[in-house]
Each structure stands twice: as C-alpha cells, then as structure tokens.
PDB file of N, H, CA, C and O in Angstrom:
ATOM      1  N   UNK A   1     114.754 158.106 118.758  1.00  0.00           N
ATOM      2  CA  UNK A   1     113.689 158.588 117.917  1.00  0.00           C
ATOM      3  C   UNK A   1     113.774 157.885 116.563  1.00  0.00           C
ATOM      4  O   UNK A   1     114.839 157.893 115.947  1.00  0.00           O
ATOM      5  N   UNK A   2     112.685 157.276 116.079  1.00  0.00           N
ATOM      6  H   UNK A   2     111.820 157.270 116.580  1.00  0.00           H
ATOM      7  CA  UNK A   2     112.733 156.548 114.809  1.00  0.00           C
ATOM      8  C   UNK A   2     112.921 157.484 113.633  1.00  0.00           C
ATOM      9  O   UNK A   2     112.583 158.665 113.706  1.00  0.00           O
ATOM     10  N   UNK A   3     113.458 156.955 112.558  1.00  0.00           N
ATOM     11  H   UNK A   3     113.732 155.995 112.498  1.00  0.00           H
ATOM     12  CA  UNK A   3     113.654 157.738 111.343  1.00  0.00           C
ATOM     13  C   UNK A   3     112.312 157.949 110.667  1.00  0.00           C
ATOM     14  O   UNK A   3     111.404 157.126 110.781  1.00  0.00           O
ATOM     15  N   UNK A   4     112.206 159.036 109.981  1.00  0.00           N
ATOM     16  H   UNK A   4     112.943 159.705 109.888  1.00  0.00           H
ATOM     17  CA  UNK A   4     110.966 159.348 109.278  1.00  0.00           C
ATOM     18  C   UNK A   4     111.187 159.309 107.776  1.00  0.00           C
ATOM     19  O   UNK A   4     112.312 159.457 107.300  1.00  0.00           O
ATOM     20  N   UNK A   5     110.114 159.110 107.041  1.00  0.00           N
ATOM     21  H   UNK A   5     109.200 158.989 107.428  1.00  0.00           H
ATOM     22  CA  UNK A   5     110.209 159.145 105.586  1.00  0.00           C
ATOM     23  C   UNK A   5     110.306 157.766 104.980  1.00  0.00           C
ATOM     24  O   UNK A   5     110.009 156.760 105.623  1.00  0.00           O
ATOM     25  N   UNK A   6     110.729 157.738 103.727  1.00  0.00           N
ATOM     26  H   UNK A   6     110.971 158.555 103.204  1.00  0.00           H
ATOM     27  CA  UNK A   6     110.752 156.481 102.988  1.00  0.00           C
ATOM     28  C   UNK A   6     111.935 155.595 103.325  1.00  0.00           C
ATOM     29  O   UNK A   6     111.946 154.430 102.930  1.00  0.00           O
ATOM     30  N   UNK A   7     112.913 156.088 104.026  1.00  0.00           N
ATOM     31  H   UNK A   7     112.904 157.035 104.348  1.00  0.00           H
ATOM     32  CA  UNK A   7     114.121 155.304 104.265  1.00  0.00           C
ATOM     33  C   UNK A   7     113.839 154.056 105.090  1.00  0.00           C
ATOM     34  O   UNK A   7     114.513 153.042 104.908  1.00  0.00           O
ATOM     35  N   UNK A   8     112.867 154.101 105.988  1.00  0.00           N
ATOM     36  H   UNK A   8     112.319 154.925 106.136  1.00  0.00           H
ATOM     37  CA  UNK A   8     112.590 152.915 106.798  1.00  0.00           C
ATOM     38  C   UNK A   8     111.999 151.797 105.944  1.00  0.00           C
ATOM     39  O   UNK A   8     112.373 150.636 106.111  1.00  0.00           O
ATOM     40  N   UNK A   9     111.093 152.120 105.042  1.00  0.00           N
ATOM     41  H   UNK A   9     110.789 153.063 104.906  1.00  0.00           H
ATOM     42  CA  UNK A   9     110.494 151.102 104.185  1.00  0.00           C
ATOM     43  C   UNK A   9     111.540 150.511 103.256  1.00  0.00           C
ATOM     44  O   UNK A   9     111.611 149.294 103.084  1.00  0.00           O
ATOM     45  N   UNK A  10     112.346 151.370 102.659  1.00  0.00           N
ATOM     46  H   UNK A  10     112.287 152.358 102.798  1.00  0.00           H
ATOM     47  CA  UNK A  10     113.403 150.880 101.765  1.00  0.00           C
ATOM     48  C   UNK A  10     114.394 150.028 102.547  1.00  0.00           C
ATOM     49  O   UNK A  10     114.851 148.997 102.053  1.00  0.00           O
ATOM     50  N   UNK A  11     114.722 150.444 103.742  1.00  0.00           N
ATOM     51  H   UNK A  11     114.351 151.281 104.142  1.00  0.00           H
ATOM     52  CA  UNK A  11     115.639 149.666 104.572  1.00  0.00           C
ATOM     53  C   UNK A  11     115.092 148.293 104.904  1.00  0.00           C
ATOM     54  O   UNK A  11     115.838 147.314 104.931  1.00  0.00           O
ATOM     55  N   UNK A  12     113.791 148.213 105.156  1.00  0.00           N
ATOM     56  H   UNK A  12     113.185 149.009 105.134  1.00  0.00           H
ATOM     57  CA  UNK A  12     113.175 146.915 105.456  1.00  0.00           C
ATOM     58  C   UNK A  12     113.247 145.990 104.250  1.00  0.00           C
ATOM     59  O   UNK A  12     113.563 144.808 104.392  1.00  0.00           O
ATOM     60  N   UNK A  13     112.955 146.520 103.060  1.00  0.00           N
ATOM     61  H   UNK A  13     112.698 147.480 102.945  1.00  0.00           H
ATOM     62  CA  UNK A  13     113.056 145.697 101.856  1.00  0.00           C
ATOM     63  C   UNK A  13     114.498 145.284 101.582  1.00  0.00           C
ATOM     64  O   UNK A  13     114.763 144.141 101.210  1.00  0.00           O
ATOM     65  N   UNK A  14     115.419 146.210 101.765  1.00  0.00           N
ATOM     66  H   UNK A  14     115.204 147.138 102.067  1.00  0.00           H
ATOM     67  CA  UNK A  14     116.831 145.898 101.533  1.00  0.00           C
ATOM     68  C   UNK A  14     117.304 144.798 102.474  1.00  0.00           C
ATOM     69  O   UNK A  14     118.034 143.896 102.063  1.00  0.00           O
ATOM     70  N   UNK A  15     116.895 144.871 103.722  1.00  0.00           N
ATOM     71  H   UNK A  15     116.302 145.604 104.056  1.00  0.00           H
ATOM     72  CA  UNK A  15     117.277 143.839 104.695  1.00  0.00           C
ATOM     73  C   UNK A  15     116.684 142.497 104.306  1.00  0.00           C
ATOM     74  O   UNK A  15     117.359 141.472 104.397  1.00  0.00           O
ATOM     75  N   UNK A  16     115.429 142.493 103.873  1.00  0.00           N
ATOM     76  H   UNK A  16     114.881 143.326 103.799  1.00  0.00           H
ATOM     77  CA  UNK A  16     114.775 141.262 103.449  1.00  0.00           C
ATOM     78  C   UNK A  16     115.535 140.604 102.300  1.00  0.00           C
ATOM     79  O   UNK A  16     115.830 139.410 102.349  1.00  0.00           O
ATOM     80  N   UNK A  17     115.852 141.386 101.268  1.00  0.00           N
ATOM     81  H   UNK A  17     115.613 142.356 101.229  1.00  0.00           H
ATOM     82  CA  UNK A  17     116.552 140.828 100.112  1.00  0.00           C
ATOM     83  C   UNK A  17     117.990 140.438 100.451  1.00  0.00           C
ATOM     84  O   UNK A  17     118.498 139.453  99.915  1.00  0.00           O
ATOM     85  N   UNK A  18     118.650 141.183 101.324  1.00  0.00           N
ATOM     86  H   UNK A  18     118.237 141.983 101.760  1.00  0.00           H
ATOM     87  CA  UNK A  18     120.008 140.826 101.725  1.00  0.00           C
ATOM     88  C   UNK A  18     120.011 139.499 102.482  1.00  0.00           C
ATOM     89  O   UNK A  18     120.877 138.654 102.258  1.00  0.00           O
ATOM     90  N   UNK A  19     119.049 139.321 103.370  1.00  0.00           N
ATOM     91  H   UNK A  19     118.345 140.008 103.552  1.00  0.00           H
ATOM     92  CA  UNK A  19     118.952 138.064 104.113  1.00  0.00           C
ATOM     93  C   UNK A  19     118.665 136.904 103.184  1.00  0.00           C
ATOM     94  O   UNK A  19     119.201 135.811 103.364  1.00  0.00           O
ATOM     95  N   UNK A  20     117.813 137.139 102.179  1.00  0.00           N
ATOM     96  H   UNK A  20     117.377 138.027 102.033  1.00  0.00           H
ATOM     97  CA  UNK A  20     117.494 136.081 101.220  1.00  0.00           C
ATOM     98  C   UNK A  20     118.728 135.696 100.410  1.00  0.00           C
ATOM     99  O   UNK A  20     118.989 134.512 100.197  1.00  0.00           O
ATOM    100  N   UNK A  21     119.490 136.698  99.958  1.00  0.00           N
ATOM    101  H   UNK A  21     119.279 137.659 100.132  1.00  0.00           H
ATOM    102  CA  UNK A  21     120.719 136.400  99.196  1.00  0.00           C
ATOM    103  C   UNK A  21     121.720 135.654 100.056  1.00  0.00           C
ATOM    104  O   UNK A  21     122.356 134.709  99.588  1.00  0.00           O
ATOM    105  N   UNK A  22     121.869 136.064 101.306  1.00  0.00           N
ATOM    106  H   UNK A  22     121.353 136.832 101.686  1.00  0.00           H
ATOM    107  CA  UNK A  22     122.817 135.396 102.197  1.00  0.00           C
ATOM    108  C   UNK A  22     122.401 133.949 102.416  1.00  0.00           C
ATOM    109  O   UNK A  22     123.246 133.055 102.469  1.00  0.00           O
ATOM    110  N   UNK A  23     121.107 133.723 102.541  1.00  0.00           N
ATOM    111  H   UNK A  23     120.421 134.450 102.498  1.00  0.00           H
ATOM    112  CA  UNK A  23     120.607 132.363 102.733  1.00  0.00           C
ATOM    113  C   UNK A  23     120.880 131.511 101.499  1.00  0.00           C
ATOM    114  O   UNK A  23     121.282 130.354 101.622  1.00  0.00           O
ATOM    115  N   UNK A  24     120.665 132.071 100.309  1.00  0.00           N
ATOM    116  H   UNK A  24     120.338 133.011 100.209  1.00  0.00           H
ATOM    117  CA  UNK A  24     120.920 131.331  99.074  1.00  0.00           C
ATOM    118  C   UNK A  24     122.398 130.985  98.940  1.00  0.00           C
ATOM    119  O   UNK A  24     122.744 129.878  98.526  1.00  0.00           O
ATOM    120  N   UNK A  25     123.260 131.917  99.285  1.00  0.00           N
ATOM    121  H   UNK A  25     122.979 132.816  99.620  1.00  0.00           H
ATOM    122  CA  UNK A  25     124.702 131.664  99.213  1.00  0.00           C
ATOM    123  C   UNK A  25     125.086 130.559 100.194  1.00  0.00           C
ATOM    124  O   UNK A  25     125.907 129.700  99.871  1.00  0.00           O
ATOM    125  N   UNK A  26     124.503 130.576 101.374  1.00  0.00           N
ATOM    126  H   UNK A  26     123.836 131.274 101.636  1.00  0.00           H
ATOM    127  CA  UNK A  26     124.784 129.553 102.374  1.00  0.00           C
ATOM    128  C   UNK A  26     124.351 128.178 101.878  1.00  0.00           C
ATOM    129  O   UNK A  26     125.085 127.203 102.037  1.00  0.00           O
ATOM    130  N   UNK A  27     123.163 128.093 101.278  1.00  0.00           N
ATOM    131  H   UNK A  27     122.567 128.885 101.149  1.00  0.00           H
ATOM    132  CA  UNK A  27     122.654 126.816 100.767  1.00  0.00           C
ATOM    133  C   UNK A  27     123.538 126.308  99.634  1.00  0.00           C
ATOM    134  O   UNK A  27     123.864 125.122  99.590  1.00  0.00           O
ATOM    135  N   UNK A  28     123.929 127.194  98.716  1.00  0.00           N
ATOM    136  H   UNK A  28     123.663 128.158  98.752  1.00  0.00           H
ATOM    137  CA  UNK A  28     124.798 126.779  97.611  1.00  0.00           C
ATOM    138  C   UNK A  28     126.151 126.302  98.123  1.00  0.00           C
ATOM    139  O   UNK A  28     126.712 125.345  97.590  1.00  0.00           O
ATOM    140  N   UNK A  29     126.675 126.955  99.141  1.00  0.00           N
ATOM    141  H   UNK A  29     126.219 127.732  99.574  1.00  0.00           H
ATOM    142  CA  UNK A  29     127.944 126.521  99.728  1.00  0.00           C
ATOM    143  C   UNK A  29     127.842 125.139 100.347  1.00  0.00           C
ATOM    144  O   UNK A  29     128.756 124.326 100.210  1.00  0.00           O
ATOM    145  N   UNK A  30     126.737 124.868 101.027  1.00  0.00           N
ATOM    146  H   UNK A  30     125.994 125.529 101.139  1.00  0.00           H
ATOM    147  CA  UNK A  30     126.540 123.547 101.617  1.00  0.00           C
ATOM    148  C   UNK A  30     126.419 122.481 100.533  1.00  0.00           C
ATOM    149  O   UNK A  30     126.965 121.387 100.676  1.00  0.00           O
ATOM    150  N   UNK A  31     125.704 122.792  99.447  1.00  0.00           N
ATOM    151  H   UNK A  31     125.260 123.681  99.331  1.00  0.00           H
ATOM    152  CA  UNK A  31     125.578 121.836  98.351  1.00  0.00           C
ATOM    153  C   UNK A  31     126.934 121.540  97.717  1.00  0.00           C
ATOM    154  O   UNK A  31     127.239 120.392  97.396  1.00  0.00           O
ATOM    155  N   UNK A  32     127.738 122.572  97.541  1.00  0.00           N
ATOM    156  H   UNK A  32     127.491 123.505  97.802  1.00  0.00           H
ATOM    157  CA  UNK A  32     129.062 122.395  96.956  1.00  0.00           C
ATOM    158  C   UNK A  32     129.941 121.518  97.841  1.00  0.00           C
ATOM    159  O   UNK A  32     130.650 120.644  97.344  1.00  0.00           O
ATOM    160  N   UNK A  33     129.895 121.748  99.146  1.00  0.00           N
ATOM    161  H   UNK A  33     129.319 122.458  99.550  1.00  0.00           H
ATOM    162  CA  UNK A  33     130.683 120.916 100.061  1.00  0.00           C
ATOM    163  C   UNK A  33     130.236 119.458 100.017  1.00  0.00           C
ATOM    164  O   UNK A  33     131.070 118.554 100.058  1.00  0.00           O
ATOM    165  N   UNK A  34     128.917 119.220  99.932  1.00  0.00           N
ATOM    166  H   UNK A  34     128.239 119.954  99.898  1.00  0.00           H
ATOM    167  CA  UNK A  34     128.425 117.836  99.851  1.00  0.00           C
ATOM    168  C   UNK A  34     128.916 117.158  98.577  1.00  0.00           C
ATOM    169  O   UNK A  34     129.337 116.002  98.608  1.00  0.00           O
ATOM    170  N   UNK A  35     128.863 117.881  97.451  1.00  0.00           N
ATOM    171  H   UNK A  35     128.522 118.821  97.426  1.00  0.00           H
ATOM    172  CA  UNK A  35     129.336 117.307  96.192  1.00  0.00           C
ATOM    173  C   UNK A  35     130.821 116.995  96.252  1.00  0.00           C
ATOM    174  O   UNK A  35     131.259 115.974  95.722  1.00  0.00           O
ATOM    175  N   UNK A  36     131.591 117.846  96.882  1.00  0.00           N
ATOM    176  H   UNK A  36     131.236 118.675  97.312  1.00  0.00           H
ATOM    177  CA  UNK A  36     133.035 117.616  96.980  1.00  0.00           C
ATOM    178  C   UNK A  36     133.329 116.413  97.865  1.00  0.00           C
ATOM    179  O   UNK A  36     134.306 115.702  97.625  1.00  0.00           O
ATOM    180  N   UNK A  37     132.513 116.170  98.877  1.00  0.00           N
ATOM    181  H   UNK A  37     131.720 116.747  99.072  1.00  0.00           H
ATOM    182  CA  UNK A  37     132.729 115.015  99.745  1.00  0.00           C
ATOM    183  C   UNK A  37     132.363 113.714  99.039  1.00  0.00           C
ATOM    184  O   UNK A  37     132.905 112.660  99.372  1.00  0.00           O
ATOM    185  N   UNK A  38     131.450 113.770  98.070  1.00  0.00           N
ATOM    186  H   UNK A  38     131.009 114.626  97.799  1.00  0.00           H
ATOM    187  CA  UNK A  38     131.069 112.577  97.326  1.00  0.00           C
ATOM    188  C   UNK A  38     132.183 112.127  96.398  1.00  0.00           C
ATOM    189  O   UNK A  38     132.348 110.930  96.162  1.00  0.00           O
ATOM    190  N   UNK A  39     132.955 113.078  95.863  1.00  0.00           N
ATOM    191  H   UNK A  39     132.822 114.051  96.054  1.00  0.00           H
ATOM    192  CA  UNK A  39     134.031 112.762  94.933  1.00  0.00           C
ATOM    193  C   UNK A  39     135.212 112.193  95.719  1.00  0.00           C
ATOM    194  O   UNK A  39     135.400 112.531  96.887  1.00  0.00           O
ATOM    195  N   UNK A  40     136.004 111.334  95.085  1.00  0.00           N
ATOM    196  H   UNK A  40     135.851 111.060  94.136  1.00  0.00           H
ATOM    197  CA  UNK A  40     137.199 110.834  95.768  1.00  0.00           C
ATOM    198  C   UNK A  40     138.148 111.987  96.092  1.00  0.00           C
ATOM    199  O   UNK A  40     138.261 112.948  95.331  1.00  0.00           O
ATOM    200  N   UNK A  41     138.809 111.877  97.207  1.00  0.00           N
ATOM    201  H   UNK A  41     138.718 111.096  97.825  1.00  0.00           H
ATOM    202  CA  UNK A  41     139.718 112.948  97.631  1.00  0.00           C
ATOM    203  C   UNK A  41     140.935 112.989  96.726  1.00  0.00           C
ATOM    204  O   UNK A  41     141.725 112.048  96.663  1.00  0.00           O
ATOM    205  N   UNK A  42     141.061 114.103  96.030  1.00  0.00           N
ATOM    206  H   UNK A  42     140.418 114.868  96.082  1.00  0.00           H
ATOM    207  CA  UNK A  42     142.206 114.345  95.161  1.00  0.00           C
ATOM    208  C   UNK A  42     142.785 115.690  95.540  1.00  0.00           C
ATOM    209  O   UNK A  42     142.066 116.593  95.968  1.00  0.00           O
ATOM    210  N   UNK A  43     144.078 115.815  95.381  1.00  0.00           N
ATOM    211  H   UNK A  43     144.662 115.082  95.033  1.00  0.00           H
ATOM    212  CA  UNK A  43     144.719 117.088  95.628  1.00  0.00           C
ATOM    213  C   UNK A  43     144.381 118.067  94.526  1.00  0.00           C
ATOM    214  O   UNK A  43     143.938 117.659  93.452  1.00  0.00           O
ATOM    215  N   UNK A  44     144.579 119.350  94.769  1.00  0.00           N
ATOM    216  H   UNK A  44     144.939 119.681  95.641  1.00  0.00           H
ATOM    217  CA  UNK A  44     144.257 120.338  93.736  1.00  0.00           C
ATOM    218  C   UNK A  44     145.072 120.151  92.461  1.00  0.00           C
ATOM    219  O   UNK A  44     144.598 120.481  91.374  1.00  0.00           O
ATOM    220  N   UNK A  45     146.285 119.630  92.577  1.00  0.00           N
ATOM    221  H   UNK A  45     146.670 119.362  93.460  1.00  0.00           H
ATOM    222  CA  UNK A  45     147.109 119.438  91.385  1.00  0.00           C
ATOM    223  C   UNK A  45     146.655 118.227  90.581  1.00  0.00           C
ATOM    224  O   UNK A  45     146.980 118.129  89.398  1.00  0.00           O
ATOM    225  N   UNK A  46     145.912 117.301  91.186  1.00  0.00           N
ATOM    226  H   UNK A  46     145.648 117.380  92.147  1.00  0.00           H
ATOM    227  CA  UNK A  46     145.455 116.110  90.476  1.00  0.00           C
ATOM    228  C   UNK A  46     144.160 116.362  89.719  1.00  0.00           C
ATOM    229  O   UNK A  46     143.816 115.594  88.820  1.00  0.00           O
ATOM    230  N   UNK A  47     143.442 117.413  90.059  1.00  0.00           N
ATOM    231  H   UNK A  47     143.721 118.037  90.789  1.00  0.00           H
ATOM    232  CA  UNK A  47     142.182 117.714  89.389  1.00  0.00           C
ATOM    233  C   UNK A  47     142.458 118.395  88.050  1.00  0.00           C
ATOM    234  O   UNK A  47     143.303 119.285  87.959  1.00  0.00           O
ATOM    235  N   UNK A  48     141.745 117.972  87.026  1.00  0.00           N
ATOM    236  H   UNK A  48     141.058 117.248  87.101  1.00  0.00           H
ATOM    237  CA  UNK A  48     141.905 118.572  85.695  1.00  0.00           C
ATOM    238  C   UNK A  48     141.059 119.835  85.624  1.00  0.00           C
ATOM    239  O   UNK A  48     139.894 119.838  86.020  1.00  0.00           O
ATOM    240  N   UNK A  49     141.649 120.886  85.126  1.00  0.00           N
ATOM    241  H   UNK A  49     142.596 120.883  84.805  1.00  0.00           H
ATOM    242  CA  UNK A  49     140.918 122.135  84.942  1.00  0.00           C
ATOM    243  C   UNK A  49     140.332 122.155  83.544  1.00  0.00           C
ATOM    244  O   UNK A  49     140.666 121.311  82.713  1.00  0.00           O
ATOM    245  N   UNK A  50     139.470 123.103  83.287  1.00  0.00           N
ATOM    246  H   UNK A  50     139.198 123.789  83.962  1.00  0.00           H
ATOM    247  CA  UNK A  50     138.842 123.212  81.959  1.00  0.00           C
ATOM    248  C   UNK A  50     139.893 123.445  80.894  1.00  0.00           C
ATOM    249  O   UNK A  50     139.774 122.910  79.792  1.00  0.00           O
ATOM    250  N   UNK A  51     140.928 124.234  81.193  1.00  0.00           N
ATOM    251  H   UNK A  51     141.025 124.669  82.088  1.00  0.00           H
ATOM    252  CA  UNK A  51     141.974 124.492  80.214  1.00  0.00           C
ATOM    253  C   UNK A  51     142.756 123.235  79.900  1.00  0.00           C
ATOM    254  O   UNK A  51     143.143 123.016  78.752  1.00  0.00           O
ATOM    255  N   UNK A  52     142.998 122.392  80.919  1.00  0.00           N
ATOM    256  H   UNK A  52     142.683 122.569  81.851  1.00  0.00           H
ATOM    257  CA  UNK A  52     143.710 121.135  80.691  1.00  0.00           C
ATOM    258  C   UNK A  52     142.911 120.197  79.789  1.00  0.00           C
ATOM    259  O   UNK A  52     143.467 119.543  78.907  1.00  0.00           O
ATOM    260  N   UNK A  53     141.608 120.142  80.021  1.00  0.00           N
ATOM    261  H   UNK A  53     141.156 120.673  80.737  1.00  0.00           H
ATOM    262  CA  UNK A  53     140.758 119.265  79.231  1.00  0.00           C
ATOM    263  C   UNK A  53     140.669 119.754  77.791  1.00  0.00           C
ATOM    264  O   UNK A  53     140.718 118.946  76.864  1.00  0.00           O
ATOM    265  N   UNK A  54     140.536 121.074  77.586  1.00  0.00           N
ATOM    266  H   UNK A  54     140.496 121.731  78.339  1.00  0.00           H
ATOM    267  CA  UNK A  54     140.432 121.623  76.246  1.00  0.00           C
ATOM    268  C   UNK A  54     141.734 121.491  75.473  1.00  0.00           C
ATOM    269  O   UNK A  54     141.709 121.389  74.246  1.00  0.00           O
ATOM    270  N   UNK A  55     142.869 121.491  76.156  1.00  0.00           N
ATOM    271  H   UNK A  55     142.890 121.574  77.153  1.00  0.00           H
ATOM    272  CA  UNK A  55     144.156 121.418  75.499  1.00  0.00           C
ATOM    273  C   UNK A  55     144.424 120.008  74.969  1.00  0.00           C
ATOM    274  O   UNK A  55     145.255 119.830  74.078  1.00  0.00           O
ATOM    275  N   UNK A  56     143.739 119.022  75.502  1.00  0.00           N
ATOM    276  H   UNK A  56     143.064 119.167  76.225  1.00  0.00           H
ATOM    277  CA  UNK A  56     143.993 117.629  75.093  1.00  0.00           C
ATOM    278  C   UNK A  56     143.336 117.280  73.814  1.00  0.00           C
ATOM    279  O   UNK A  56     143.459 116.148  73.345  1.00  0.00           O
TER     280      UNK A  56
END
C-alpha cells in the first residue's frame, strides 16, 4: 500500500537532489583523477604542501 500525505512528494525531491549531488561528486572525482594523471608521478612525501610553501 503506498504512503499517503506529503512524505512521498518530499521523498521524490530528496531523491532527485541526492542523485544530483552524487553525480556532481562523481564528476569532480573524475576531474581530480585526470589532473593527477597529467602531473608527473611523485610520491606523497615529494609533494609540497601549503604549509611547506608558506614556511619558505
């Protein structure tokens, strides 16, 4: 038996926005991986952090 009242409409909107956020996170993750592949492969200890750069 389907649910009655406003919960179904709110649930539909919530699902829509959750799917959109998940899609955006997925796209940003793919972009980040592509950028990391473009850079030369360096170990985590060889990469300068913001604190290292500011300290110099």
